[in-house]
């Protein structure tokens, strides 16, 4: 039910906000949809005895890792603006820089989760 609601809210918010303000607002619609989905998921697991506060605290650190990602992409975008680089190449560069910045931010703000993830990757690699 949550997945179906997410798709409906996602498409609806993209359509409504896109009509109101163009592509940037359509992107905002994606954020709105996933934000509402996250809230609905927290409310759903809360019924099973999971603390919403504990879940929020656990998710906050990876969310903070998005700050270096956003700052890096904004800085790279501003730096590439006057260079006349084609849009496709700019996008690839922004994605790469954002990925590197997120990994750095994840190890800075969410060290425990990052180390757990690296451990799982190593374990999966050993299994082949």
XYZ file of N, CA and C in Angstrom, residues 1 4 12 15-16 21 25 34 45 49 60 79-80 103-104 106 117-118:
54
model
N 0.836 -1.195 0.000
C 0.000 0.000 0.000
C 0.878 1.255 0.000
N 2.408 1.800 -3.491
C 1.417 2.328 -4.433
C 1.119 3.793 -4.136
N 1.712 12.519 -9.040
C 0.819 13.660 -8.837
C 1.572 14.933 -8.482
N 3.465 16.247 -11.513
C 2.545 16.852 -12.475
C 2.036 18.208 -11.986
N 1.537 18.252 -10.750
C 0.961 19.490 -10.226
C 2.026 20.575 -10.081
N 5.190 25.524 -11.792
C 6.440 26.266 -11.812
C 7.527 25.744 -12.717
N 10.309 22.990 -10.132
C 9.242 22.639 -9.200
C 8.834 21.184 -9.338
N 8.874 11.786 -1.751
C 9.716 10.899 -0.949
C 9.709 11.306 0.524
N 6.047 1.743 10.869
C 6.873 0.899 11.728
C 6.690 1.250 13.199
N 6.194 -1.013 17.219
C 7.000 -0.795 18.408
C 8.350 -0.157 18.167
N 19.371 10.484 10.479
C 19.855 11.860 10.419
C 21.293 11.942 9.932
N 31.681 26.719 -10.917
C 33.001 26.769 -11.537
C 32.992 26.401 -13.008
N 32.087 25.506 -13.387
C 32.033 25.084 -14.790
C 31.232 26.052 -15.652
N 30.342 10.159 -0.280
C 31.127 9.116 0.418
C 31.959 9.758 1.525
N 32.622 10.870 1.202
C 33.384 11.581 2.230
C 32.495 12.050 3.368
N 29.634 10.759 4.225
C 29.129 9.590 4.949
C 30.142 9.120 5.987
N 28.562 -0.761 6.189
C 28.385 -0.971 4.752
C 29.649 -1.551 4.123
N 30.801 -1.020 4.475
C 32.075 -1.523 3.942
C 32.277 -2.973 4.382
